[in-house]
Coordinates of C-alpha atoms and ligand atoms in Angstrom, one line a residue:
X1 CA 78.2 11.9 -111.7
X2 CA 74.7 11.5 -110.2
X3 CA 76.2 12.1 -106.8
X4 CA 77.6 15.5 -108.0
X5 CA 74.2 16.4 -109.5
X6 CA 72.5 15.4 -106.3
X7 CA 74.9 17.8 -104.6
X8 CA 74.0 20.4 -107.2
X9 CA 70.4 20.0 -106.3
X10 CA 71.0 20.2 -102.6
X11 CA 73.1 23.3 -103.2
X12 CA 70.4 24.9 -105.4
X13 CA 67.6 24.1 -102.9
X14 CA 69.6 25.5 -100.0
X15 CA 70.3 28.5 -102.2
X16 CA 66.6 28.9 -102.8
X17 CA 65.9 28.6 -99.1
X18 CA 68.7 31.0 -98.2
X19 CA 67.5 33.5 -100.8
X20 CA 64.0 33.4 -99.5
X21 CA 65.1 33.7 -95.9
X22 CA 67.3 36.6 -96.9
X23 CA 64.4 38.3 -98.8
X24 CA 62.3 37.6 -95.7
X25 CA 65.0 39.2 -93.5
X26 CA 65.0 42.3 -95.8
X27 CA 61.2 42.2 -95.3
X28 CA 61.7 42.1 -91.5
X29 CA 63.9 45.2 -91.8
X30 CA 61.2 46.9 -93.9
X31 CA 58.4 45.9 -91.6
X32 CA 59.9 47.6 -88.6
X33 CA 59.1 44.9 -86.1
X34 CA 55.7 44.1 -87.4
X35 CA 54.7 40.4 -87.6
X36 CA 53.3 38.5 -90.5
X37 CA 49.6 37.6 -90.1
X38 CA 49.2 34.8 -87.5
X39 CA 49.0 31.1 -88.4
X40 CA 50.0 27.6 -87.4
X41 CA 53.6 27.1 -86.4
X42 CA 55.7 25.4 -89.0
X43 CA 58.8 23.1 -89.0
X44 CA 62.3 24.4 -89.6
X45 CA 63.2 24.7 -93.4
X46 CA 59.9 23.0 -94.6
X47 CA 57.7 25.5 -92.7
X48 CA 54.0 24.5 -93.1
X49 CA 54.5 22.3 -96.2
X50 CA 53.1 19.2 -94.5
X51 CA 50.1 21.1 -93.0
X52 CA 48.6 21.7 -96.5
X53 CA 45.9 19.1 -96.9
X54 CA 45.3 17.3 -100.2
X55 CA 41.5 17.0 -99.5
X56 CA 39.3 20.0 -99.4
X57 CA 42.1 22.4 -98.2
X58 CA 39.6 25.3 -98.0
X59 CA 38.0 23.6 -95.0
X60 CA 41.4 23.6 -93.2
X61 CA 42.1 27.2 -94.1
X62 CA 38.6 28.2 -92.8
X63 CA 39.4 26.4 -89.5
X64 CA 42.7 28.3 -89.3
X65 CA 40.7 31.5 -90.0
X66 CA 38.5 30.7 -86.9
X67 CA 41.6 29.9 -84.8
X68 CA 44.0 32.7 -85.8
X69 CA 41.9 35.4 -87.4
X70 CA 40.3 36.3 -90.8
X71 CA 43.7 36.9 -92.4
X72 CA 46.1 33.9 -91.7
X73 CA 49.5 33.2 -93.0
X74 CA 51.8 30.1 -93.4
X75 CA 55.2 29.7 -94.8
X76 CA 56.2 27.0 -97.2
X77 CA 60.0 26.5 -97.6
X78 CA 60.6 30.2 -96.9
X79 CA 57.6 31.4 -99.1
X80 CA 54.8 33.3 -97.4
X81 CA 51.2 32.4 -98.2
X82 CA 48.3 34.5 -96.9
X83 CA 44.7 33.2 -96.7
X84 CA 41.7 35.6 -96.5
X85 CA 38.8 33.9 -94.8
X86 CA 36.0 36.5 -94.4
X87 CA 34.0 38.8 -96.6
X88 CA 35.1 41.8 -94.6
X89 CA 38.8 41.1 -94.9
X90 CA 38.4 40.3 -98.6
X91 CA 36.7 43.7 -99.1
X92 CA 39.5 45.5 -97.2
X93 CA 42.3 43.8 -99.0
X94 CA 41.0 43.4 -102.6
X95 CA 38.6 46.3 -103.0
X96 CA 39.9 49.1 -100.8
X97 CA 43.6 49.0 -101.8
X98 CA 43.6 49.8 -105.5
X99 CA 45.8 47.4 -107.4
X100 CA 48.0 46.4 -104.5
X101 CA 46.6 42.8 -104.4
X102 CA 46.0 42.4 -108.2
X103 CA 49.2 40.6 -109.3
X104 CA 49.5 36.8 -109.8
X105 CA 52.2 34.6 -108.2
X106 CA 55.0 33.1 -110.3
X107 CA 54.4 29.3 -110.8
X108 CA 57.6 27.7 -112.1
X109 CA 55.9 25.0 -114.2
X110 CA 53.8 27.6 -115.9
X111 CA 56.9 29.5 -116.8
X112 CA 58.5 26.4 -118.1
X113 CA 55.5 25.7 -120.3
X114 CA 55.5 29.3 -121.4
X115 CA 51.8 29.4 -120.6
X116 CA 51.7 33.2 -120.4
X117 CA 49.0 33.3 -123.1
X118 CA 46.5 32.6 -120.3
X119 CA 45.2 35.9 -118.8
X120 CA 44.3 34.1 -115.5
X121 CA 48.1 33.6 -114.8
X122 CA 49.4 36.8 -116.4
X123 CA 51.3 39.2 -114.0
X124 CA 49.6 42.6 -113.4
X125 CA 51.0 45.0 -116.0
X126 CA 50.8 46.2 -119.6
X127 CA 50.3 42.8 -121.3
X128 CA 47.5 42.0 -118.8
X129 CA 45.7 45.3 -119.3
X130 CA 45.7 45.0 -123.1
X131 CA 44.4 41.4 -123.2
X132 CA 41.9 42.0 -120.4
X133 CA 40.5 45.0 -122.3
X134 CA 39.8 42.8 -125.3
X135 CA 37.9 40.2 -123.2
X136 CA 36.0 42.9 -121.2
X137 CA 34.9 44.6 -124.3
X138 CA 33.6 41.4 -125.8
X139 CA 31.8 40.0 -122.8
X140 CA 30.4 43.2 -121.1
X141 CA 26.6 43.0 -120.3
X142 CA 25.4 44.9 -123.4
X143 CA 27.4 42.6 -125.7
X144 CA 26.5 39.4 -123.7
X145 CA 22.8 40.0 -124.6
X146 CA 23.8 39.5 -128.2
X147 CA 25.2 36.1 -127.4
X148 CA 21.7 34.8 -126.4
X149 CA 20.6 33.5 -129.8
X150 CA 23.7 31.2 -130.0
X151 CA 23.1 30.0 -126.5
X152 CA 19.5 29.2 -127.3
X153 CA 20.4 27.3 -130.5
X154 CA 23.1 25.3 -128.6
X155 CA 20.8 24.6 -125.7
X156 CA 18.2 23.1 -128.1
X157 CA 20.9 21.0 -129.7
X158 CA 21.8 19.8 -126.2
X159 CA 18.1 18.9 -125.4
X160 CA 17.9 16.9 -128.7
X161 CA 21.1 15.0 -127.8
X162 CA 19.8 14.1 -124.4
X163 CA 16.5 12.9 -125.9
X164 CA 18.5 10.7 -128.2
X165 CA 21.0 9.3 -125.7
X166 CA 20.1 10.3 -122.1
X167 CA 22.9 8.3 -120.5
X168 CA 25.5 10.7 -122.1
X169 CA 23.9 13.9 -120.6
X170 CA 27.1 14.9 -118.7
X171 CA 29.2 14.5 -121.9
X172 CA 26.6 16.6 -123.8
X173 CA 26.8 19.4 -121.1
X174 CA 30.5 19.5 -121.8
X175 CA 29.8 19.7 -125.5
X176 CA 27.3 22.5 -125.0
X177 CA 29.8 24.6 -123.0
X178 CA 32.6 24.2 -125.5
X179 CA 30.2 24.7 -128.4
X180 CA 29.0 28.1 -127.1
X181 CA 32.5 29.3 -126.2
X182 CA 34.1 28.1 -129.5
X183 CA 31.3 29.7 -131.5
X184 CA 31.5 33.0 -129.7
X185 CA 35.3 33.1 -129.8
X186 CA 36.1 31.7 -133.2
X187 CA 32.7 31.2 -135.0
X188 CA 33.6 27.5 -135.0
X189 CA 31.0 24.7 -134.8
X190 CA 32.4 22.0 -132.5
X191 CA 32.0 18.4 -133.7
X192 CA 29.7 16.3 -131.5
X193 CA 32.6 13.9 -130.7
X194 CA 36.3 13.7 -131.3
X195 CA 36.8 17.4 -132.0
X196 CA 40.5 18.2 -132.5
X197 CA 40.4 21.7 -130.9
X198 CA 38.4 20.6 -127.9
X199 CA 40.7 17.5 -127.4
X200 CA 43.8 19.7 -127.4
X201 CA 42.3 22.3 -125.0
X202 CA 41.1 19.6 -122.6
X203 CA 44.4 17.8 -122.5
X204 CA 46.2 21.1 -121.8
X205 CA 43.8 22.1 -119.1
X206 CA 44.1 18.7 -117.4
X207 CA 47.9 19.0 -117.6
X208 CA 48.1 22.5 -116.2
X209 CA 45.5 21.9 -113.5
X210 CA 47.4 18.7 -112.3
X211 CA 50.7 20.5 -112.5
X212 CA 49.7 23.4 -110.4
X213 CA 47.9 21.6 -107.6
X214 CA 49.6 22.3 -104.3
X215 CA 52.4 19.7 -103.7
X216 CA 51.9 18.1 -107.1
X217 CA 55.3 19.0 -108.5
X218 CA 58.5 19.5 -106.5
X219 CA 59.7 22.1 -109.0
X220 CA 57.0 24.5 -108.0
X221 CA 58.5 24.6 -104.5
X222 CA 62.2 24.2 -105.6
X223 CA 62.5 26.2 -108.8
X224 CA 66.2 25.4 -108.9
X225 CA 65.2 21.9 -110.0
X226 CA 64.5 23.1 -113.5
X227 CA 68.3 23.4 -114.0
X228 CA 68.8 19.6 -113.7
X229 CA 69.5 17.7 -116.9
X230 CA 66.6 15.8 -118.6
X231 CA 68.1 12.4 -117.8
X232 CA 68.3 13.0 -114.1
X233 CA 65.8 10.8 -112.1
X234 CA 62.7 12.7 -111.0
X235 CA 62.8 15.3 -113.8
X236 CA 59.6 14.1 -115.5
X237 CA 58.3 17.6 -115.1
X238 CA 60.6 18.7 -117.9
X239 CA 58.9 16.3 -120.3
X240 CA 55.6 17.5 -119.0
X241 CA 56.6 21.2 -119.6
X242 CA 57.7 20.4 -123.2
X243 CA 54.5 18.5 -123.9
X244 CA 52.5 21.5 -122.4
X245 CA 54.4 23.9 -124.8
X246 CA 53.4 21.8 -127.8
X247 CA 49.7 21.8 -126.7
X248 CA 49.8 25.5 -126.1
X249 CA 51.2 26.2 -129.5
X250 CA 48.4 24.2 -131.1
X251 CA 45.6 25.6 -128.9
X252 CA 46.6 29.2 -129.3
X253 CA 47.5 29.2 -133.0
X254 CA 45.4 26.6 -134.8
X255 CA 41.8 28.0 -134.3
X256 CA 43.1 31.6 -134.7
X257 CA 44.8 30.8 -138.1
X258 CA 41.6 29.0 -139.1
X259 CA 39.6 32.2 -138.7
X260 CA 42.3 34.2 -140.6
X261 CA 42.1 31.7 -143.5
X262 CA 38.3 31.8 -143.5
X263 CA 38.4 35.6 -143.6
X264 CA 40.5 35.5 -146.7
X265 CA 38.1 33.0 -148.3
X266 CA 35.2 35.1 -147.2
X267 CA 33.6 32.2 -145.2
X268 CA 34.4 33.4 -141.6
X269 CA 31.5 33.9 -139.2
X270 CA 31.1 36.7 -136.6
X271 CA 33.1 36.0 -133.5
X272 CA 35.5 37.6 -131.0
X273 CA 38.5 36.9 -133.3
X274 CA 36.7 37.8 -136.6
X275 CA 35.3 41.1 -135.2
X276 CA 38.6 42.2 -133.8
X277 CA 41.1 41.1 -136.5
X278 CA 40.3 44.1 -138.7
X279 CA 41.5 46.5 -136.0
X280 CA 44.7 44.6 -135.3
X281 CA 47.8 46.6 -136.3
X282 CA 51.1 44.7 -136.0
X283 CA 52.3 41.5 -134.5
X284 CA 51.9 42.7 -130.9
X285 CA 48.2 43.4 -131.4
X286 CA 47.6 40.1 -133.1
X287 CA 49.4 38.2 -130.4
X288 CA 47.2 40.0 -127.8
X289 CA 44.0 39.0 -129.6
X290 CA 45.2 35.4 -130.0
X291 CA 46.1 35.2 -126.3
X292 CA 42.7 36.8 -125.3
X293 CA 40.8 34.3 -127.4
X294 CA 42.7 31.3 -126.1
X295 CA 42.2 32.6 -122.5
X296 CA 38.4 32.6 -122.9
X297 CA 38.4 28.9 -123.7
X298 CA 41.0 28.2 -121.0
X299 CA 39.1 30.0 -118.3
X300 CA 35.5 29.6 -119.5
X301 CA 34.9 25.9 -120.3
X302 CA 35.9 23.7 -117.3
X303 CA 34.4 26.3 -114.9
X304 CA 31.0 26.4 -116.6
X305 CA 30.9 22.6 -117.0
X306 CA 31.6 22.3 -113.2
X307 CA 28.5 24.5 -112.4
X308 CA 26.3 22.6 -114.9
X309 CA 27.3 19.2 -113.6
X310 CA 26.5 20.3 -110.0
X311 CA 23.1 21.2 -111.3
X312 CA 22.3 17.6 -112.3
X313 CA 23.7 16.4 -109.0
X314 CA 21.5 18.9 -107.0
X315 CA 18.4 17.7 -108.8
X316 CA 19.1 14.2 -107.8
X317 CA 19.9 15.0 -104.2
X318 CA 17.1 17.5 -103.8
X319 CA 14.0 16.3 -105.7
X320 CA 11.7 18.9 -104.1
X321 CA 13.7 21.6 -105.8
X322 CA 12.9 20.1 -109.2
X323 CA 9.2 19.8 -108.3
X324 CA 8.9 23.4 -107.2
X325 CA 10.8 24.8 -110.2
X326 CA 8.7 22.8 -112.6
X327 CA 5.5 24.0 -111.0
X328 CA 6.8 27.6 -111.5
X329 CA 7.6 26.9 -115.1
X330 CA 4.3 25.3 -115.8
X331 CA 2.4 28.2 -114.3
X332 CA 4.3 30.9 -116.1
X333 CA 5.1 29.2 -119.5
X334 CA 2.7 26.3 -119.7
X335 CA 3.6 23.1 -121.5
X336 CA 3.2 24.1 -125.1
X337 CA 6.4 25.9 -125.8
X338 CA 10.1 26.0 -124.7
X339 CA 11.4 28.7 -122.3
X340 CA 13.0 31.8 -123.8
X341 CA 15.1 34.6 -122.2
X342 CA 12.1 36.9 -122.0
X343 CA 10.5 34.5 -119.4
X344 CA 13.4 35.1 -117.0
X345 CA 11.9 38.0 -114.9
X346 CA 8.8 35.8 -114.2
X347 CA 10.7 32.8 -113.0
X348 CA 12.4 33.9 -109.7
X349 CA 12.7 30.4 -108.3
X350 CA 14.7 29.2 -111.4
X351 CA 16.9 32.3 -110.9
X352 CA 17.4 31.4 -107.2
X353 CA 18.5 27.8 -108.3
X354 CA 21.2 29.4 -110.6
X355 CA 22.5 31.5 -107.7
X356 CA 22.5 28.6 -105.2
X357 CA 24.5 26.5 -107.8
X358 CA 27.3 29.1 -107.7
X359 CA 27.3 29.1 -103.9
X360 CA 26.7 25.4 -103.0
X361 CA 29.5 23.6 -104.7
X362 CA 31.8 26.5 -105.5
X363 CA 33.4 26.1 -108.9
X364 CA 36.7 27.6 -107.6
X365 CA 36.6 27.2 -103.8
X366 CA 39.9 29.1 -103.4
X367 CA 39.4 31.4 -106.4
X368 CA 42.6 32.1 -108.4
X369 CA 45.6 33.1 -106.3
X370 CA 46.4 36.8 -106.2
X371 CA 49.8 38.4 -105.3
X372 CA 50.9 41.7 -103.9
X373 CA 52.5 44.4 -106.1
X374 CA 53.9 46.3 -103.0
X375 CA 54.3 46.0 -99.2
X376 CA 51.1 46.4 -97.1
X377 CA 50.2 46.5 -93.5
X378 CA 46.8 45.1 -92.5
X379 CA 45.5 45.4 -89.0
X380 CA 49.1 45.7 -87.7
X381 CA 50.4 42.7 -89.7
X382 CA 52.9 43.0 -92.4
X383 CA 52.3 41.5 -95.9
X384 CA 55.3 42.0 -98.1
X385 CA 55.5 42.7 -101.9
X386 CA 55.3 39.4 -103.9
X387 CA 53.2 37.5 -101.3
X388 CA 50.7 34.9 -102.6
X389 CA 47.3 35.9 -101.3
X390 CA 44.5 33.3 -101.5
X391 CA 40.9 34.2 -101.0
X392 CA 39.0 31.4 -99.3
X393 CA 35.7 32.0 -101.2
X394 CA 34.4 28.7 -99.9
X395 CA 34.7 30.1 -96.3
X396 CA 32.9 33.3 -97.3
X397 CA 30.0 31.6 -99.1
X398 CA 29.7 28.8 -96.5
X399 CA 29.6 31.1 -93.5
X400 CA 26.7 29.8 -91.5
X401 CA 25.7 33.3 -90.3
X402 CA 25.2 34.6 -93.8
X403 CA 23.9 31.2 -95.2
X404 CA 22.3 29.0 -92.5
X405 CA 22.9 25.3 -93.1
X406 CA 25.5 26.2 -95.7
X407 CA 26.0 22.6 -96.9
X408 CA 22.3 22.2 -97.9
X409 CA 21.1 23.2 -101.4
X410 CA 18.4 25.8 -100.7
X411 CA 17.5 28.1 -103.6
X412 CA 14.9 29.8 -101.4
X413 CA 17.7 31.5 -99.4
X414 CA 18.0 33.8 -102.5
X415 CA 14.3 34.8 -102.4
X416 CA 12.6 37.6 -100.4
X417 CA 9.6 36.8 -98.3
X418 CA 7.3 37.9 -101.1
X419 CA 9.1 35.6 -103.6
X420 CA 11.3 38.1 -105.4
X421 CA 15.0 37.4 -106.2
X422 CA 17.1 38.8 -103.3
X423 CA 20.2 40.8 -104.1
X424 CA 23.1 39.0 -102.4
X425 CA 26.2 41.2 -101.9
X426 CA 28.5 38.2 -101.3
X427 CA 27.7 35.9 -104.2
X428 CA 29.6 38.0 -106.6
X429 CA 32.8 36.7 -104.9
X430 CA 32.3 33.4 -106.6
X431 CA 33.7 35.3 -109.6
X432 CA 36.7 36.7 -107.7
X433 CA 37.9 40.2 -106.7
X434 CA 38.7 43.7 -107.8
X435 CA 40.0 44.2 -111.4
X436 CA 40.9 40.5 -111.7
X437 CA 37.2 39.4 -111.1
X438 CA 36.0 37.0 -113.8
X439 CA 35.2 38.9 -117.1
X440 CA 33.0 36.0 -118.2
X441 CA 30.4 36.3 -115.4
X442 CA 27.7 37.9 -117.6
X443 CA 28.2 35.1 -120.1
X444 CA 27.9 32.5 -117.4
X445 CA 24.8 34.1 -116.1
X446 CA 22.8 33.5 -119.3
X447 CA 24.6 30.3 -120.4
X448 CA 23.7 28.7 -117.1
X449 CA 20.2 30.1 -116.9
X450 CA 19.0 28.9 -120.3
X451 CA 20.3 25.3 -119.7
X452 CA 18.8 25.1 -116.2
X453 CA 15.4 26.4 -117.3
X454 CA 15.3 24.3 -120.5
X455 CA 16.2 21.0 -118.7
X456 CA 13.6 21.7 -116.0
X457 CA 10.9 22.4 -118.6
X458 CA 11.5 19.3 -120.6
X459 CA 13.0 16.5 -118.5
X460 CA 12.8 14.8 -115.1
X461 CA 16.1 13.9 -113.5
X462 CA 15.8 10.9 -111.2
X463 CA 17.9 8.4 -109.5
X464 CA 18.8 5.4 -111.7
X465 CA 17.1 2.1 -110.9
X466 CA 19.2 -1.1 -110.7
X467 CA 18.3 -4.5 -112.0
X468 CA 16.6 -5.4 -108.7
X469 CA 14.3 -2.3 -109.0
X470 CA 16.2 -0.4 -106.3
X471 CA 17.3 3.2 -106.6
X472 CA 21.1 3.6 -106.9
X473 CA 22.3 5.8 -104.1
X474 CA 24.0 9.1 -105.0
X475 CA 26.8 10.2 -102.6
X476 CA 27.4 13.7 -104.1
X477 CA 31.2 13.3 -103.7
X478 CA 33.6 15.6 -105.5
X479 CA 37.1 14.8 -106.9
X480 CA 40.1 16.5 -105.4
X481 CA 40.8 19.2 -108.0
X482 CA 41.3 23.0 -108.2
X483 CA 38.0 23.3 -110.2
X484 CA 35.2 21.4 -108.5
X485 CA 34.1 18.3 -110.4
X486 CA 31.6 15.8 -109.1
X487 CA 32.9 12.2 -109.1
X488 CA 30.9 10.1 -111.7
X489 CA 27.4 9.4 -110.5
X490 CA 24.4 7.5 -111.8
X491 CA 21.2 9.2 -113.0
X492 CA 18.2 8.7 -115.2
X493 CA 16.8 11.6 -117.3
X494 CA 13.5 11.2 -119.1
X495 CA 11.1 13.6 -120.9
X496 CA 8.5 15.1 -118.5
X497 CA 5.6 14.4 -120.8
X498 CA 5.1 13.4 -124.5
X499 CA 4.6 17.0 -125.5
X500 CA 8.1 17.9 -124.0
X501 CA 9.8 15.3 -126.3
X502 CA 7.8 16.7 -129.3
X503 CA 8.9 20.4 -128.5
X504 CA 12.5 19.3 -128.3
X505 CA 12.3 17.4 -131.6
X506 CA 10.7 20.4 -133.3
X507 CA 13.8 22.5 -132.7
X508 CA 15.7 20.3 -135.3
X509 CA 16.9 22.5 -138.2
X510 CA 17.2 25.7 -136.2
Ligands
HEM601 C1 30.7 29.2 -113.6 C2 31.6 29.7 -114.4 C3 32.8 30.5 -113.9 C4 33.3 30.8 -112.7 C5 32.7 30.4 -111.3 C6 34.4 31.7 -112.8 C7 35.2 32.2 -111.8 C8 36.4 32.9 -112.0 C9 37.2 33.3 -110.9 C10 37.0 33.0 -109.4 C11 38.3 33.9 -111.4 C12 39.5 34.5 -110.7 C13 39.2 36.0 -110.3 C14 40.2 36.6 -109.4 O1 41.4 36.4 -109.6 O2 39.9 37.2 -108.3 C15 38.1 33.9 -112.9 C16 39.0 34.5 -113.8 C17 38.8 34.5 -115.1 N1 37.6 34.1 -115.8 FE1 36.1 33.1 -115.0 N2 34.6 31.9 -114.2 C18 33.6 31.2 -114.9 C19 33.5 31.2 -116.3 C20 34.2 32.0 -117.1 C21 33.8 32.2 -118.5 C22 32.6 31.6 -119.3 C23 34.8 33.0 -119.1 C24 34.9 33.4 -120.5 C25 35.0 34.7 -120.9 C26 35.8 33.3 -118.0 C27 36.9 34.0 -118.2 C28 37.8 34.3 -117.2 C29 39.1 34.9 -117.4 C30 39.7 35.4 -118.7 C31 39.7 35.1 -116.1 C32 41.0 35.7 -115.7 C33 40.8 37.2 -115.3 C34 42.1 37.9 -114.9 O3 43.0 37.3 -114.4 O4 42.1 39.1 -115.1 N3 35.3 32.7 -116.9 N4 36.9 33.3 -113.2

C-alpha cells in the first residue's frame, strides 16, 4: 500500500511539473521568442530550488541583481520567481503598470488553512477591494490623528511597566503594540499577561510564518501532496493546516462576537468593529468587517514589534544616538513633563531616528510577495501572468549610493544640512508598493514616534553589566524569519533622573 501511495506521489509531482512546464511552454508561445528576465542557471526539474539560501536570502538576491540586472528571475520546480532589486525597476513595475503586479501568489498551505481572512494574502479582486476599503477608511491620516490619545495612554502604561520591571521591557513592547491594536480594532483592553486573544493570534502568526518560509514545507512546492492520506509519512502539514483552521476560527470570530455582545449590552467602546457594525447589511458585509479587523491584528502587531525591538538594539549599539536625542529632548521639552505629539515638529533628530529604524533593519526585507494579473514585457523580458514577483526592499534601502555605509545606524542621513527632516523618496518602500502598500503606515508613524520619544525622555538604555563588572557584549544578530526579529539580547534600562521616574509614576490612573 505505501508503495502504491509513493507511486501516487511521484505521479502527482511529475504531473505538477509537467503542468507547469506545459504552462511555461504556452507562455513561450505567447512571449514570441522573448526570454524571461536573466538569472542563475538551475538544475533540471528542481530548477534553482537549492540556490535559495536559508540565511538572509535578500543579500543573495541583491547579488544576483548586480550580476544579472535589476530584474532577475529563477525557476523553482517549473515555477517562475522574479526579484526586483532596484528602486527604478520597482517604480516601473509596481507604480507605472496599473494593477498588473497587484495580485498575490497562491500558497498551498494558506489555502489548506483557509486563511483567506487575511488581506495580506488575499488575491486581487472584489473581496480584496471591499476589505481593503474598510481598513483604508479607518486608518487614513485624518482618522489616525484621532488614535493618538489611546497611543499616549498605552505608552504611559508601558513606561510604568518598565519602571516596575525593567528586565521585561521587550515583553512590554509586545504588550504595548497588541494593546494599541486591540483597543483600536475591538475596543478591548489586553491583559498584561496570559491574554487569550493575544495568545491565539501569536500562535497563529508563528504557525503561518513558519509554514510559508521558503523551503519550510514540501507541500508549498508540490501542491499534489495535499491529496495524500493523513496517515502517510511526512504529511504532518495536514495536521498543521487543521490546527491553523481552528486558530483562525477563534482569532477571527471570538473578539468580533465579543463586540457584538457588548453592543447589545450597551457596554461596547468605540473601535473599528463597533463603529462599522451599524452599517453592516447582511452576512457578506459582516464577514468583510470581521476579516478586515482580524487582518489588522495579523498584519500590524508582529511588524510593529519588530521595529520597536530594533529601537532598543540600536540604542545599545549606538550610544551616541541616545545622547544626541536626549540633548534635543531636554532642550525642547525640558525635564519637567513627558513628551506629547505637539512636540514632534520641534524634534527633528527623534523623527530621523524613527525613519532610520524603518531602513536599518527592515521589518520585511522582502516585503510581501506580489503576483501578476496578466502577461507583461519589461525591457524586452517576458513576465507571464501568475508570476510571483518579490520586491527586494532590503536591496533598495541598503543601496550604498543612496545610503552611504548602509549597515550603520545613522539617523542624521535623514536630516538636511540645517537640521530639518529630509523627505526621502525611497523610505516609503519599507511599506510596500502600489495599491497593496501597507494601509497601517500612518498608524505606525505615530505609534512608533510616541514610544521612541517617551523612552528617550525617561530612560537610559545601556549594556548590562555581568557579575565581574564587565559589559555584556551585544552582537545585534537577527533570527532567520520573514519578519525581522532580533535574537534575544541583554540590556539594562534605568530612569534618566529621579524626576523622570516621578513623571512616569504620575501617569497612573490616566
Ligand atoms: C513597522 C510596521 C509595519 C511595516 C514595516 C509594514 C509593512 C508592510 C508591507 C511591506 C506590506 C506589504 C505591501 C505590499 O504588498 O507591497 C504590508 C501590508 C499590510 N499591512 Fe503593514 N506594516 C506595518 C504595520 C502595519 C500595521 C500597524 C497595520 C494595521 C493597520 C498594517 C496593516 C497591513 C495590511 C492589512 C497589509 C495588507 C495590505 C494588502 O495586501 O492590500 N501594517 N505592510
